[in-house]
N, CA, C and O of each residue as an XYZ file, in Angstrom:
332
protein
N       0.842     -1.177      0.000
C       0.000      0.000      0.000
C       0.891      1.244      0.000
O       1.837      1.352      0.781
N       0.572      2.155     -0.871
C       1.345      3.399     -0.986
C       0.538      4.552     -0.392
O      -0.614      4.777     -0.761
N       1.164      5.274      0.533
C       0.499      6.343      1.270
C       1.205      7.657      1.009
O       2.433      7.721      0.968
N       0.406      8.715      0.832
C       0.947     10.068      0.794
C       0.623     10.726      2.123
O      -0.543     10.870      2.489
N       1.664     11.123      2.842
C       1.516     11.850      4.096
C       1.770     13.320      3.814
O       2.834     13.696      3.322
N       0.780     14.149      4.131
C       0.890     15.593      3.898
C       0.840     16.275      5.258
O      -0.230     16.439      5.844
N       2.007     16.671      5.752
C       2.132     17.233      7.093
C       3.283     18.221      7.116
O       4.396     17.890      6.708
N       3.023     19.439      7.592
C       4.079     20.460      7.602
C       4.888     20.490      8.887
O       5.921     21.158      8.935
N       4.461     19.798      9.919
C       5.244     19.732     11.155
C       6.260     18.607     11.012
O       5.878     17.441     10.926
N       7.565     18.943     10.984
C       8.574     17.910     10.723
C       8.612     16.792     11.767
O       8.885     15.641     11.427
N       8.345     17.113     13.010
C       8.374     16.093     14.057
C       7.238     15.084     13.870
O       7.451     13.876     13.972
N       6.047     15.581     13.600
C       4.899     14.703     13.363
C       5.106     13.892     12.092
O       4.861     12.686     12.074
N       5.557     14.549     11.032
C       5.775     13.856      9.757
C       6.805     12.737      9.899
O       6.606     11.633      9.393
N       7.887     13.026     10.580
C       8.940     12.022     10.762
C       8.429     10.826     11.567
O       8.679      9.674     11.212
N       7.713     11.114     12.652
C       7.192     10.029     13.490
C       6.186      9.154     12.759
O       6.251      7.928     12.838
N       5.257      9.782     12.048
C       4.260      9.010     11.304
C       4.899      8.211     10.175
O       4.552      7.051      9.952
N       5.831      8.835      9.469
C       6.503      8.146      8.368
C       7.229      6.910      8.887
O       7.113      5.833      8.303
N       7.967      7.055      9.966
C       8.708      5.921     10.527
C       7.764      4.819     10.982
O       8.005      3.642     10.716
N       6.693      5.196     11.666
C       5.741      4.196     12.161
C       5.072      3.442     11.004
O       4.929      2.220     11.059
N       4.671      4.157      9.980
C       4.026      3.507      8.835
C       4.996      2.609      8.079
O       4.630      1.513      7.655
N       6.219      3.066      7.912
C       7.214      2.240      7.218
C       7.530      0.974      8.009
O       7.742     -0.085      7.418
N       7.564      1.071      9.342
C       7.796     -0.120     10.172
C       6.688     -1.153      9.980
O       6.909     -2.352     10.152
N       5.504     -0.680      9.626
C       4.379     -1.582      9.383
C       4.341     -2.097      7.947
O       3.442     -2.852      7.576
N       5.322     -1.683      7.140
C       5.437     -2.211      5.789
C       4.819     -1.359      4.692
O       4.740     -1.796      3.544
N       4.378     -0.151      5.026
C       3.781      0.719      4.021
C       4.853      1.526      3.296
O       5.874      1.888      3.880
N       4.612      1.799      2.033
C       5.457      2.722      1.269
C       4.883      4.117      1.503
O       3.702      4.357      1.255
N       5.721      5.031      1.981
C       5.244      6.360      2.360
C       6.030      7.437      1.632
O       7.260      7.449      1.644
N       5.292      8.344      0.998
C       5.865      9.577      0.471
C       5.361     10.689      1.380
O       4.168     10.749      1.677
N       6.246     11.564      1.824
C       5.851     12.657      2.709
C       6.168     13.993      2.052
O       7.255     14.195      1.511
N       5.200     14.899      2.108
C       5.390     16.258      1.605
C       4.920     17.230      2.676
O       4.130     16.871      3.549
N       5.417     18.476      2.601
C       5.183     19.417      3.692
C       4.341     20.632      3.317
O       4.153     21.516      4.152
N       3.832     20.704      2.098
C       2.975     21.838      1.754
C       1.924     21.420      0.730
O       2.030     20.369      0.099
N       0.923     22.257      0.585
C      -0.200     21.929     -0.287
C       0.136     21.823     -1.758
O      -0.429     20.986     -2.462
N       1.043     22.654     -2.236
C       1.436     22.591     -3.653
C       2.141     21.267     -3.950
O       1.864     20.620     -4.959
N       3.048     20.875     -3.068
C       3.744     19.590     -3.250
C       2.756     18.425     -3.189
O       2.889     17.453     -3.933
N       1.769     18.528     -2.304
C       0.749     17.478     -2.210
C      -0.067     17.392     -3.491
O      -0.304     16.302     -4.011
N      -0.494     18.533     -3.994
C      -1.286     18.561     -5.219
C      -0.494     17.980     -6.394
O      -1.033     17.226     -7.205
N       0.763     18.332     -6.475
C       1.617     17.801     -7.545
C       1.767     16.287     -7.426
O       1.649     15.567     -8.417
N       2.028     15.809     -6.208
C       2.177     14.362     -5.990
C       0.890     13.629     -6.367
O       0.934     12.579     -7.008
N      -0.247     14.182     -5.970
C      -1.522     13.527     -6.256
C      -1.897     13.572     -7.736
O      -2.640     12.718     -8.219
N      -1.389     14.555     -8.440
C      -1.667     14.655     -9.876
C      -0.787     13.712    -10.692
O      -1.116     13.396    -11.834
N       0.322     13.264    -10.122
C       1.279     12.472    -10.889
C       1.442     11.031    -10.413
O       2.048     10.215    -11.108
N       0.908     10.715     -9.240
C       1.102      9.386     -8.657
C      -0.217      8.879     -8.101
O      -0.995      9.652     -7.542
N      -0.473      7.597     -8.250
C      -1.660      6.981     -7.662
C      -1.317      6.477     -6.263
O      -0.380      5.699     -6.084
N      -2.078      6.927     -5.286
C      -1.886      6.503     -3.900
C      -3.089      5.698     -3.451
O      -4.199      5.879     -3.952
N      -2.853      4.797     -2.489
C      -3.928      4.006     -1.909
C      -4.618      4.748     -0.773
O      -5.769      4.466     -0.442
N      -3.896      5.711     -0.175
C      -4.414      6.479      0.950
C      -3.655      7.792      1.042
O      -2.460      7.856      0.754
N      -4.365      8.840      1.447
C      -3.742     10.127      1.735
C      -4.027     10.456      3.193
O      -5.176     10.402      3.631
N      -2.993     10.794      3.941
C      -3.148     11.316      5.298
C      -2.867     12.807      5.181
O      -1.751     13.213      4.855
N      -3.879     13.615      5.448
C      -3.844     15.023      5.083
C      -4.060     15.945      6.277
O      -5.062     15.845      6.985
N      -3.108     16.836      6.486
C      -3.258     17.920      7.446
C      -4.040     19.034      6.758
O      -3.887     19.230      5.552
N      -4.866     19.762      7.488
C      -5.631     20.842      6.875
C      -4.873     22.163      6.859
O      -5.013     22.944      5.918
N      -4.079     22.419      7.879
C      -3.366     23.690      8.000
C      -2.001     23.629      7.355
O      -0.987     23.484      8.039
N      -1.974     23.740      6.050
C      -0.727     23.621      5.292
C      -0.312     24.967      4.710
O      -1.161     25.819      4.450
N       0.991     25.161      4.504
C       1.430     26.347      3.771
C       1.187     26.177      2.268
O       1.077     25.059      1.765
N       1.107     27.287      1.580
C       1.002     27.393      0.119
C      -0.360     27.032     -0.448
O      -0.820     27.679     -1.389
N      -1.009     26.027      0.095
C      -2.329     25.599     -0.365
C      -2.931     24.805      0.788
O      -2.297     23.877      1.288
N      -4.133     25.148      1.217
C      -4.716     24.475      2.382
C      -5.053     23.015      2.076
O      -5.182     22.617      0.918
N      -5.189     22.239      3.131
C      -5.577     20.850      2.968
C      -6.931     20.699      2.293
O      -7.134     19.782      1.498
N      -7.859     21.601      2.609
C      -9.181     21.562      1.961
C      -9.040     21.788      0.461
O      -9.698     21.112     -0.330
N      -8.192     22.729      0.064
C      -7.985     22.984     -1.367
C      -7.323     21.784     -2.049
O      -7.650     21.458     -3.190
N      -6.401     21.135     -1.357
C      -5.773     19.928     -1.899
C      -6.840     18.866     -2.140
O      -6.867     18.231     -3.195
N      -7.709     18.678     -1.169
C      -8.778     17.688     -1.294
C      -9.754     18.064     -2.415
O     -10.175     17.197     -3.180
N     -10.111     19.334     -2.517
C     -11.006     19.770     -3.592
C     -10.395     19.511     -4.971
O     -11.091     19.074     -5.887
N      -9.122     19.776     -5.113
C      -8.452     19.532     -6.399
C      -8.387     18.038     -6.714
O      -8.561     17.630     -7.863
N      -8.135     17.229     -5.687
C      -8.102     15.781     -5.878
C      -9.458     15.288     -6.380
O      -9.523     14.520     -7.339
N     -10.530     15.723     -5.742
C     -11.876     15.286     -6.137
C     -12.275     15.858     -7.493
O     -13.009     15.208     -8.238
N     -11.811     17.049     -7.825
C     -12.114     17.640     -9.140
C     -11.489     16.819    -10.264
O     -11.984     16.832    -11.391
N     -10.398     16.102     -9.961
C      -9.774     15.211    -10.954
C     -10.453     13.844    -10.977
O      -9.951     12.907    -11.597
N     -11.598     13.733    -10.298
C     -12.377     12.498    -10.255
C     -11.640     11.348     -9.564
O     -11.917     10.181     -9.843
N     -10.718     11.664     -8.676
C     -10.002     10.637     -7.912
C     -10.794     10.316     -6.655
O     -11.264     11.218     -5.961
N     -10.938      9.038     -6.367
C     -11.701      8.596     -5.199
C     -10.784      8.030     -4.104
O     -11.233      7.277     -3.239
N      -9.533      8.389     -4.150
C      -8.565      7.928     -3.154
C      -9.070      8.255     -1.749
O      -9.476      9.390     -1.497
N      -9.056      7.293     -0.835
C      -9.460      7.591      0.539
C      -8.515      8.628      1.161
O      -7.302      8.591      0.956
N      -9.108      9.554      1.926
C      -8.338     10.607      2.575
C      -8.666     10.605      4.060
O      -9.826     10.730      4.455
N      -7.640     10.463      4.869
C      -7.762     10.558      6.322
C      -7.267     11.940      6.711
O      -6.103     12.277      6.494
N      -8.158     12.738      7.289
C      -7.764     14.079      7.713
C      -7.257     13.997      9.136
O      -7.966     13.567     10.047
N      -6.017     14.416      9.309
C      -5.347     14.373     10.608
C      -4.815     15.780     10.847
O      -3.840     16.203     10.227
N      -5.469     16.498     11.755
C      -5.088     17.892     11.946
C      -5.239     18.283     13.403
O      -5.983     17.651     14.153
N      -4.547     19.303     13.787
C      -4.628     19.825     15.155
C      -4.619     21.342     15.085
O      -3.965     21.946     14.234
N      -5.347     21.926     15.985
C      -5.316     23.382     16.092
C      -4.993     23.720     17.532
O      -5.568     23.165     18.469
N      -4.053     24.647     17.685
C      -3.730     25.080     19.040
C      -4.216     26.499     19.217
O      -4.551     27.171     18.242
N      -4.256     26.941     20.398
C      -4.731     28.289     20.573
C      -4.819     28.594     22.013
O      -5.206     29.702     22.387
């Protein structure tokens, strides 16, 4: 299974990537919305783990663009807001 992890926090991205790889998943990790959109336009993924608060392009916009391309890839939204 190939997963795209879209997370701009390097600590979270590193931890999730390592954990998923230990479980045998192939993981590509990107840190901003433009990179995510490009990856999704050029590669078929089995799952996307998507943060909503991304630089350059929001997670919602990434998801809207993915669906506009008629892709039905499952998307798990994993996000946190502090305040």
